[in-house]
Short mmCIF file of N, CA and C in Angstrom, two decimals:
data_model
loop_
_atom_site.label_atom_id
_atom_site.label_comp_id
_atom_site.label_asym_id
_atom_site.label_seq_id
_atom_site.Cartn_x
_atom_site.Cartn_y
_atom_site.Cartn_z
N UNK S 3 -22.96 -24.17 -4.80
CA UNK S 3 -23.38 -23.29 -3.72
C UNK S 3 -22.13 -22.72 -3.03
N UNK S 4 -22.16 -21.45 -2.73
CA UNK S 4 -21.03 -20.79 -2.06
C UNK S 4 -21.11 -21.06 -0.57
N UNK S 5 -20.01 -21.52 -0.03
CA UNK S 5 -19.93 -21.76 1.40
C UNK S 5 -19.36 -20.52 2.08
N UNK S 6 -20.11 -19.92 2.96
CA UNK S 6 -19.67 -18.71 3.64
C UNK S 6 -18.86 -19.12 4.87
N UNK S 7 -17.61 -18.70 4.87
CA UNK S 7 -16.75 -18.99 6.01
C UNK S 7 -16.63 -17.74 6.86
N UNK S 8 -16.08 -17.90 8.05
CA UNK S 8 -15.91 -16.73 8.90
C UNK S 8 -14.90 -15.75 8.30
N UNK S 9 -14.04 -16.23 7.40
CA UNK S 9 -13.09 -15.31 6.77
C UNK S 9 -13.82 -14.36 5.83
N UNK S 10 -14.84 -14.85 5.13
CA UNK S 10 -15.67 -13.97 4.31
C UNK S 10 -16.31 -12.89 5.18
N UNK S 11 -16.75 -13.29 6.35
CA UNK S 11 -17.37 -12.33 7.27
C UNK S 11 -16.38 -11.24 7.64
N UNK S 12 -15.14 -11.63 7.96
CA UNK S 12 -14.13 -10.62 8.31
C UNK S 12 -13.82 -9.72 7.13
N UNK S 13 -13.76 -10.27 5.94
CA UNK S 13 -13.52 -9.44 4.76
C UNK S 13 -14.65 -8.45 4.55
N UNK S 14 -15.88 -8.88 4.77
CA UNK S 14 -17.03 -7.98 4.65
C UNK S 14 -16.99 -6.91 5.74
N UNK S 15 -16.62 -7.30 6.97
CA UNK S 15 -16.53 -6.33 8.07
C UNK S 15 -15.51 -5.24 7.72
N UNK S 16 -14.35 -5.64 7.22
CA UNK S 16 -13.33 -4.66 6.85
C UNK S 16 -13.79 -3.80 5.68
N UNK S 17 -14.51 -4.38 4.74
CA UNK S 17 -15.03 -3.62 3.59
C UNK S 17 -16.05 -2.59 4.05
N UNK S 18 -16.94 -2.99 4.94
CA UNK S 18 -17.94 -2.05 5.48
C UNK S 18 -17.24 -0.94 6.26
N UNK S 19 -16.23 -1.30 7.05
CA UNK S 19 -15.45 -0.31 7.79
C UNK S 19 -14.81 0.69 6.83
N UNK S 20 -14.26 0.21 5.73
CA UNK S 20 -13.65 1.09 4.72
C UNK S 20 -14.70 2.04 4.13
N UNK S 21 -15.86 1.51 3.78
CA UNK S 21 -16.92 2.36 3.21
C UNK S 21 -17.34 3.42 4.21
N UNK S 22 -17.48 3.04 5.48
CA UNK S 22 -17.83 4.02 6.52
C UNK S 22 -16.77 5.10 6.62
N UNK S 23 -15.51 4.72 6.61
CA UNK S 23 -14.43 5.71 6.65
C UNK S 23 -14.48 6.66 5.46
N UNK S 24 -14.72 6.12 4.27
CA UNK S 24 -14.79 6.95 3.07
C UNK S 24 -15.97 7.91 3.15
N UNK S 25 -17.12 7.43 3.61
CA UNK S 25 -18.29 8.30 3.74
C UNK S 25 -18.02 9.39 4.78
N UNK S 26 -17.44 9.02 5.91
CA UNK S 26 -17.11 10.02 6.93
C UNK S 26 -16.10 11.03 6.39
N UNK S 27 -15.09 10.55 5.68
CA UNK S 27 -14.10 11.44 5.09
C UNK S 27 -14.72 12.39 4.09
N UNK S 28 -15.64 11.88 3.30
CA UNK S 28 -16.33 12.72 2.32
C UNK S 28 -17.16 13.80 3.00
N UNK S 29 -17.84 13.45 4.08
CA UNK S 29 -18.63 14.44 4.83
C UNK S 29 -17.70 15.50 5.42
N UNK S 30 -16.60 15.07 5.99
CA UNK S 30 -15.64 16.03 6.56
C UNK S 30 -15.08 16.93 5.47
N UNK S 31 -14.70 16.35 4.33
CA UNK S 31 -14.16 17.15 3.23
C UNK S 31 -15.19 18.13 2.68
N UNK S 32 -16.45 17.73 2.70
CA UNK S 32 -17.50 18.60 2.20
C UNK S 32 -17.60 19.89 3.01
N UNK S 33 -17.28 19.80 4.29
CA UNK S 33 -17.39 20.98 5.15
C UNK S 33 -16.06 21.64 5.46
N UNK S 34 -14.96 20.89 5.43
CA UNK S 34 -13.69 21.41 5.93
C UNK S 34 -12.55 21.45 4.92
N UNK S 35 -12.72 20.94 3.72
CA UNK S 35 -11.61 20.80 2.78
C UNK S 35 -11.00 22.15 2.41
N UNK S 36 -9.66 22.18 2.35
CA UNK S 36 -8.99 23.39 1.89
C UNK S 36 -9.05 23.48 0.38
N UNK S 37 -9.17 22.32 -0.30
CA UNK S 37 -9.33 22.27 -1.75
C UNK S 37 -10.55 21.40 -2.05
N UNK S 38 -11.60 21.96 -2.63
CA UNK S 38 -12.73 21.10 -3.03
C UNK S 38 -12.35 20.20 -4.20
N UNK S 39 -13.07 19.08 -4.33
CA UNK S 39 -12.80 18.14 -5.42
C UNK S 39 -12.80 18.84 -6.78
N UNK S 40 -13.74 19.76 -6.96
CA UNK S 40 -13.89 20.43 -8.26
C UNK S 40 -12.67 21.28 -8.63
N UNK S 41 -11.86 21.66 -7.64
CA UNK S 41 -10.71 22.53 -7.91
C UNK S 41 -9.39 21.77 -8.09
N UNK S 42 -9.42 20.45 -7.96
CA UNK S 42 -8.19 19.68 -8.15
C UNK S 42 -7.78 19.74 -9.62
N UNK S 43 -6.49 19.92 -9.85
CA UNK S 43 -5.96 19.97 -11.22
C UNK S 43 -5.05 18.76 -11.42
N UNK S 44 -4.56 18.59 -12.64
CA UNK S 44 -3.72 17.44 -12.98
C UNK S 44 -2.53 17.30 -12.03
N UNK S 45 -1.89 18.40 -11.67
CA UNK S 45 -0.74 18.34 -10.77
C UNK S 45 -1.13 17.75 -9.42
N UNK S 46 -2.32 18.07 -8.94
CA UNK S 46 -2.79 17.51 -7.67
C UNK S 46 -2.94 15.99 -7.77
N UNK S 47 -3.55 15.54 -8.85
CA UNK S 47 -3.74 14.11 -9.05
C UNK S 47 -2.40 13.38 -9.18
N UNK S 48 -1.44 14.01 -9.84
CA UNK S 48 -0.11 13.41 -9.98
C UNK S 48 0.55 13.27 -8.61
N UNK S 49 0.49 14.32 -7.79
CA UNK S 49 1.07 14.25 -6.44
C UNK S 49 0.40 13.17 -5.61
N UNK S 50 -0.92 13.12 -5.64
CA UNK S 50 -1.66 12.11 -4.87
C UNK S 50 -1.30 10.71 -5.35
N UNK S 51 -1.21 10.53 -6.67
CA UNK S 51 -0.89 9.21 -7.23
C UNK S 51 0.51 8.77 -6.84
N UNK S 52 1.48 9.65 -7.00
CA UNK S 52 2.86 9.29 -6.67
C UNK S 52 3.03 9.02 -5.18
N UNK S 53 2.41 9.83 -4.34
CA UNK S 53 2.50 9.60 -2.89
C UNK S 53 1.86 8.27 -2.50
N UNK S 54 0.71 7.98 -3.12
CA UNK S 54 0.04 6.70 -2.85
C UNK S 54 0.91 5.54 -3.30
N UNK S 55 1.49 5.65 -4.50
CA UNK S 55 2.35 4.60 -5.03
C UNK S 55 3.53 4.34 -4.09
N UNK S 56 4.13 5.41 -3.57
CA UNK S 56 5.28 5.24 -2.67
C UNK S 56 4.86 4.56 -1.37
N UNK S 57 3.71 4.94 -0.84
CA UNK S 57 3.23 4.30 0.39
C UNK S 57 2.91 2.82 0.17
N UNK S 58 2.36 2.50 -1.00
CA UNK S 58 2.08 1.09 -1.31
C UNK S 58 3.38 0.30 -1.29
N UNK S 59 4.39 0.80 -1.98
CA UNK S 59 5.69 0.10 -1.99
C UNK S 59 6.26 0.00 -0.58
N UNK S 60 6.11 1.07 0.20
CA UNK S 60 6.65 1.10 1.55
C UNK S 60 6.01 0.01 2.42
N UNK S 61 4.69 -0.09 2.37
CA UNK S 61 4.01 -1.02 3.27
C UNK S 61 3.90 -2.44 2.74
N UNK S 62 3.97 -2.65 1.43
CA UNK S 62 3.84 -4.00 0.90
C UNK S 62 5.20 -4.66 0.66
N UNK S 63 6.21 -3.88 0.25
CA UNK S 63 7.47 -4.48 -0.20
C UNK S 63 8.71 -4.11 0.62
N UNK S 64 8.80 -2.91 1.15
CA UNK S 64 10.06 -2.44 1.73
C UNK S 64 10.40 -3.13 3.04
N UNK S 65 11.70 -3.35 3.24
CA UNK S 65 12.18 -4.05 4.43
C UNK S 65 11.93 -3.27 5.71
N UNK S 66 11.92 -1.95 5.62
CA UNK S 66 11.79 -1.14 6.83
C UNK S 66 10.43 -1.31 7.51
N UNK S 67 9.41 -1.72 6.76
CA UNK S 67 8.08 -1.94 7.36
C UNK S 67 7.75 -3.43 7.49
N UNK S 68 8.75 -4.27 7.30
CA UNK S 68 8.53 -5.72 7.44
C UNK S 68 8.02 -6.07 8.84
N UNK S 69 8.54 -5.37 9.84
CA UNK S 69 8.11 -5.63 11.22
C UNK S 69 6.60 -5.40 11.38
N UNK S 70 6.06 -4.42 10.66
CA UNK S 70 4.62 -4.15 10.73
C UNK S 70 3.83 -5.27 10.06
N UNK S 71 4.26 -5.68 8.88
CA UNK S 71 3.57 -6.78 8.17
C UNK S 71 3.61 -8.06 8.99
N UNK S 72 4.72 -8.32 9.65
CA UNK S 72 4.89 -9.56 10.41
C UNK S 72 3.94 -9.65 11.60
N UNK S 73 3.40 -8.54 12.07
CA UNK S 73 2.49 -8.56 13.22
C UNK S 73 1.22 -9.34 12.92
N UNK S 74 0.90 -9.48 11.65
CA UNK S 74 -0.34 -10.13 11.25
C UNK S 74 -0.13 -11.60 10.87
N UNK S 75 1.08 -12.12 11.03
CA UNK S 75 1.41 -13.50 10.67
C UNK S 75 1.61 -14.35 11.91
N UNK S 76 1.45 -15.65 11.76
CA UNK S 76 1.76 -16.61 12.82
C UNK S 76 3.17 -17.13 12.60
N UNK S 77 3.90 -17.35 13.68
CA UNK S 77 5.23 -17.92 13.61
C UNK S 77 5.11 -19.41 13.92
N UNK S 78 5.58 -20.24 12.98
CA UNK S 78 5.56 -21.68 13.20
C UNK S 78 6.98 -22.20 13.04
N UNK S 79 7.26 -23.29 13.72
CA UNK S 79 8.59 -23.88 13.64
C UNK S 79 8.55 -25.05 12.67
N UNK S 80 9.38 -24.96 11.63
CA UNK S 80 9.50 -26.03 10.65
C UNK S 80 10.94 -26.53 10.74
N UNK S 81 11.09 -27.70 11.33
CA UNK S 81 12.44 -28.19 11.59
C UNK S 81 13.11 -27.29 12.60
N UNK S 82 14.24 -26.71 12.20
CA UNK S 82 14.95 -25.79 13.10
C UNK S 82 14.69 -24.33 12.74
N UNK S 83 13.88 -24.10 11.71
CA UNK S 83 13.63 -22.74 11.25
C UNK S 83 12.27 -22.24 11.71
N UNK S 84 12.20 -20.93 11.95
CA UNK S 84 10.92 -20.28 12.22
C UNK S 84 10.39 -19.72 10.91
N UNK S 85 9.14 -20.02 10.62
CA UNK S 85 8.52 -19.61 9.36
C UNK S 85 7.29 -18.77 9.66
N UNK S 86 7.11 -17.70 8.88
CA UNK S 86 5.92 -16.87 9.01
C UNK S 86 4.84 -17.40 8.07
N UNK S 87 3.63 -17.59 8.61
CA UNK S 87 2.50 -18.05 7.82
C UNK S 87 1.30 -17.18 8.13
N UNK S 88 0.48 -16.95 7.09
CA UNK S 88 -0.75 -16.21 7.32
C UNK S 88 -1.66 -17.04 8.20
N UNK S 89 -2.35 -16.41 9.15
CA UNK S 89 -3.32 -17.16 9.95
C UNK S 89 -4.39 -17.76 9.04
N UNK S 90 -4.97 -18.84 9.46
CA UNK S 90 -5.99 -19.51 8.65
C UNK S 90 -7.24 -18.66 8.49
N UNK S 91 -7.58 -17.90 9.51
CA UNK S 91 -8.79 -17.09 9.45
C UNK S 91 -8.73 -16.01 10.53
N UNK S 92 -9.72 -15.13 10.46
CA UNK S 92 -9.85 -14.08 11.46
C UNK S 92 -9.38 -12.73 10.94
N UNK S 93 -9.47 -11.71 11.80
CA UNK S 93 -9.10 -10.36 11.36
C UNK S 93 -7.62 -10.23 11.01
N UNK S 94 -6.76 -10.98 11.70
CA UNK S 94 -5.34 -10.94 11.35
C UNK S 94 -5.09 -11.48 9.95
N UNK S 95 -5.88 -12.47 9.53
CA UNK S 95 -5.76 -12.99 8.17
C UNK S 95 -6.14 -11.92 7.15
N UNK S 96 -7.23 -11.20 7.42
CA UNK S 96 -7.65 -10.13 6.53
C UNK S 96 -6.58 -9.06 6.45
N UNK S 97 -6.00 -8.69 7.58
CA UNK S 97 -4.93 -7.67 7.57
C UNK S 97 -3.68 -8.20 6.88
N UNK S 98 -3.34 -9.46 7.08
CA UNK S 98 -2.20 -10.05 6.38
C UNK S 98 -2.43 -10.03 4.87
N UNK S 99 -3.64 -10.37 4.45
CA UNK S 99 -3.99 -10.31 3.02
C UNK S 99 -3.90 -8.88 2.51
N UNK S 100 -4.40 -7.94 3.29
CA UNK S 100 -4.39 -6.53 2.89
C UNK S 100 -2.97 -6.02 2.71
N UNK S 101 -2.08 -6.31 3.66
CA UNK S 101 -0.71 -5.82 3.61
C UNK S 101 0.18 -6.60 2.64
N UNK S 102 -0.33 -7.67 2.07
CA UNK S 102 0.46 -8.40 1.07
C UNK S 102 -0.05 -8.17 -0.35
N UNK S 103 -1.08 -7.35 -0.49
CA UNK S 103 -1.71 -7.10 -1.80
C UNK S 103 -1.61 -5.62 -2.15
N UNK S 104 -0.77 -5.26 -3.13
CA UNK S 104 -0.64 -3.84 -3.46
C UNK S 104 -1.93 -3.23 -3.99
N UNK S 105 -2.75 -3.99 -4.67
CA UNK S 105 -4.00 -3.46 -5.19
C UNK S 105 -4.99 -3.19 -4.06
N UNK S 106 -5.05 -4.11 -3.12
CA UNK S 106 -5.98 -3.97 -1.99
C UNK S 106 -5.58 -2.80 -1.10
N UNK S 107 -4.33 -2.79 -0.68
CA UNK S 107 -3.84 -1.73 0.19
C UNK S 107 -3.87 -0.39 -0.53
N UNK S 108 -3.67 -0.42 -1.85
CA UNK S 108 -3.67 0.81 -2.63
C UNK S 108 -4.98 1.56 -2.54
N UNK S 109 -6.10 0.85 -2.47
CA UNK S 109 -7.40 1.50 -2.35
C UNK S 109 -7.49 2.24 -1.01
N UNK S 110 -7.07 1.58 0.05
CA UNK S 110 -7.10 2.20 1.37
C UNK S 110 -6.17 3.42 1.42
N UNK S 111 -4.95 3.25 0.90
CA UNK S 111 -3.98 4.33 0.97
C UNK S 111 -4.35 5.49 0.05
N UNK S 112 -4.95 5.21 -1.09
CA UNK S 112 -5.40 6.29 -1.98
C UNK S 112 -6.45 7.14 -1.28
N UNK S 113 -7.36 6.50 -0.58
CA UNK S 113 -8.39 7.24 0.16
C UNK S 113 -7.74 8.10 1.25
N UNK S 114 -6.78 7.52 1.97
CA UNK S 114 -6.10 8.26 3.04
C UNK S 114 -5.31 9.44 2.49
N UNK S 115 -4.51 9.21 1.46
CA UNK S 115 -3.68 10.28 0.89
C UNK S 115 -4.56 11.39 0.31
N UNK S 116 -5.61 11.02 -0.39
CA UNK S 116 -6.52 12.02 -0.95
C UNK S 116 -7.15 12.85 0.16
N UNK S 117 -7.60 12.19 1.21
CA UNK S 117 -8.19 12.91 2.34
C UNK S 117 -7.18 13.88 2.95
N UNK S 118 -5.98 13.38 3.24
CA UNK S 118 -4.96 14.24 3.86
C UNK S 118 -4.57 15.40 2.96
N UNK S 119 -4.48 15.14 1.67
CA UNK S 119 -4.12 16.19 0.71
C UNK S 119 -5.15 17.31 0.68
N UNK S 120 -6.40 16.93 0.76
CA UNK S 120 -7.47 17.92 0.62
C UNK S 120 -7.85 18.61 1.93
N UNK S 121 -7.49 18.03 3.06
CA UNK S 121 -7.98 18.55 4.34
C UNK S 121 -7.08 19.62 4.94
N UNK S 122 -5.76 19.56 4.69
CA UNK S 122 -4.88 20.46 5.43
C UNK S 122 -3.62 20.80 4.64
N UNK S 123 -3.16 22.02 4.82
CA UNK S 123 -1.89 22.43 4.23
C UNK S 123 -0.70 21.75 4.93
N UNK S 124 -0.90 21.38 6.17
CA UNK S 124 0.17 20.76 6.95
C UNK S 124 0.65 19.46 6.31
N UNK S 125 -0.25 18.70 5.71
CA UNK S 125 0.11 17.41 5.12
C UNK S 125 0.74 17.56 3.73
N UNK S 126 0.74 18.76 3.19
CA UNK S 126 1.30 18.98 1.86
C UNK S 126 2.77 18.56 1.79
N UNK S 127 3.57 18.92 2.80
CA UNK S 127 4.98 18.54 2.80
C UNK S 127 5.13 17.03 2.74
N UNK S 128 4.37 16.31 3.56
CA UNK S 128 4.45 14.86 3.57
C UNK S 128 4.11 14.27 2.21
N UNK S 129 3.07 14.79 1.58
CA UNK S 129 2.64 14.24 0.29
C UNK S 129 3.63 14.58 -0.81
N UNK S 130 4.16 15.79 -0.82
CA UNK S 130 5.19 16.15 -1.80
C UNK S 130 6.44 15.30 -1.57
N UNK S 131 6.82 15.13 -0.31
CA UNK S 131 7.96 14.29 0.04
C UNK S 131 7.78 12.86 -0.45
N UNK S 132 6.60 12.29 -0.22
CA UNK S 132 6.32 10.93 -0.69
C UNK S 132 6.31 10.86 -2.21
N UNK S 133 5.75 11.87 -2.87
CA UNK S 133 5.71 11.89 -4.34
C UNK S 133 7.13 11.94 -4.91
N UNK S 134 7.98 12.81 -4.35
CA UNK S 134 9.36 12.89 -4.83
C UNK S 134 10.11 11.59 -4.54
N UNK S 135 9.84 11.00 -3.39
CA UNK S 135 10.43 9.71 -3.06
C UNK S 135 9.98 8.64 -4.04
N UNK S 136 8.72 8.70 -4.45
CA UNK S 136 8.20 7.76 -5.44
C UNK S 136 8.90 7.90 -6.78
N UNK S 137 9.12 9.14 -7.20
CA UNK S 137 9.84 9.38 -8.46
C UNK S 137 11.27 8.85 -8.36
N UNK S 138 11.92 9.14 -7.23
CA UNK S 138 13.29 8.66 -7.03
C UNK S 138 13.35 7.14 -7.02
N UNK S 139 12.37 6.51 -6.38
CA UNK S 139 12.30 5.05 -6.37
C UNK S 139 12.14 4.49 -7.77
N UNK S 140 11.25 5.11 -8.54
CA UNK S 140 11.03 4.66 -9.91
C UNK S 140 12.29 4.82 -10.75
N UNK S 141 12.98 5.94 -10.60
CA UNK S 141 14.22 6.16 -11.35
C UNK S 141 15.28 5.12 -10.96
N UNK S 142 15.34 4.77 -9.68
CA UNK S 142 16.29 3.75 -9.24
C UNK S 142 15.93 2.39 -9.82
N UNK S 143 14.65 2.05 -9.84
CA UNK S 143 14.22 0.79 -10.44
C UNK S 143 14.52 0.76 -11.94
N UNK S 144 14.31 1.88 -12.61
CA UNK S 144 14.62 2.00 -14.03
C UNK S 144 16.12 1.86 -14.29
N UNK S 145 16.92 2.48 -13.43
CA UNK S 145 18.37 2.37 -13.56
C UNK S 145 18.82 0.92 -13.34
N UNK S 146 18.24 0.25 -12.35
CA UNK S 146 18.57 -1.16 -12.12
C UNK S 146 18.19 -2.02 -13.31
N UNK S 147 17.01 -1.77 -13.87
CA UNK S 147 16.55 -2.52 -15.03
C UNK S 147 17.49 -2.31 -16.22
N UNK S 148 17.89 -1.07 -16.44
CA UNK S 148 18.81 -0.76 -17.54
C UNK S 148 20.15 -1.43 -17.31
N UNK S 149 20.66 -1.36 -16.08
CA UNK S 149 21.94 -1.98 -15.76
C UNK S 149 21.91 -3.49 -15.91
N UNK S 150 20.84 -4.12 -15.44
CA UNK S 150 20.72 -5.57 -15.57
C UNK S 150 20.60 -5.99 -17.03
N UNK S 151 19.86 -5.20 -17.81
CA UNK S 151 19.73 -5.49 -19.24
C UNK S 151 21.05 -5.36 -19.96
N UNK S 152 21.80 -4.32 -19.63
CA UNK S 152 23.12 -4.14 -20.25
C UNK S 152 24.07 -5.26 -19.86
N UNK S 153 24.02 -5.66 -18.61
CA UNK S 153 24.87 -6.76 -18.13
C UNK S 153 24.51 -8.07 -18.83
N UNK S 154 23.22 -8.31 -19.00
CA UNK S 154 22.76 -9.52 -19.68
C UNK S 154 23.25 -9.53 -21.13
N UNK S 155 23.12 -8.41 -21.82
CA UNK S 155 23.59 -8.32 -23.21
C UNK S 155 25.10 -8.49 -23.29
N UNK S 156 25.81 -7.95 -22.34
CA UNK S 156 27.27 -8.09 -22.31
C UNK S 156 27.65 -9.57 -22.15
N UNK S 157 26.96 -10.25 -21.23
CA UNK S 157 27.24 -11.67 -21.02
C UNK S 157 26.87 -12.50 -22.24
N UNK S 158 25.80 -12.17 -22.92
CA UNK S 158 25.41 -12.89 -24.15
C UNK S 158 26.47 -12.69 -25.24
N UNK S 159 26.97 -11.48 -25.37
CA UNK S 159 27.98 -11.20 -26.40
C UNK S 159 29.32 -11.85 -26.10
N UNK S 160 29.62 -12.05 -24.82
CA UNK S 160 30.87 -12.68 -24.42
C UNK S 160 30.74 -14.19 -24.34
N UNK S 161 29.55 -14.71 -24.58
CA UNK S 161 29.32 -16.15 -24.60
C UNK S 161 29.22 -16.79 -23.23
N UNK S 162 28.86 -16.03 -22.24
CA UNK S 162 28.71 -16.62 -20.89
C UNK S 162 27.35 -17.16 -20.68
#
């Protein structure tokens, strides 16, 4: 038998809130969108995908947004060190889980980026900027991977 905890309730509340936001966004886009869904082309989907990917990395992994993620954690003292721990339950736990999961946050951010992309020309610069930043980030990760692989092979050949 499944035991329903209050954390399940908070997860359901946030899920229902997300569905309500998506439905509201869809209604708004139906009446106000500068680009209807039917007119999106491959380039649009690529921009939306890259911008979403960059935002996911920004909010889940990057140091510059660590202060935001930390707002949802509890600070506990272990010995002489302060340690961040996810709350045991409640809305802060759900938000901590959301901001630590790229797949979970990706759904929310994809909905947001798609909405912004379709609703206004003003957001186009932001989305193109994020997409280009995503490509640059990927190229940097690829360069790091190549460099580390070359270094590893060099060390293997030199017997280190």
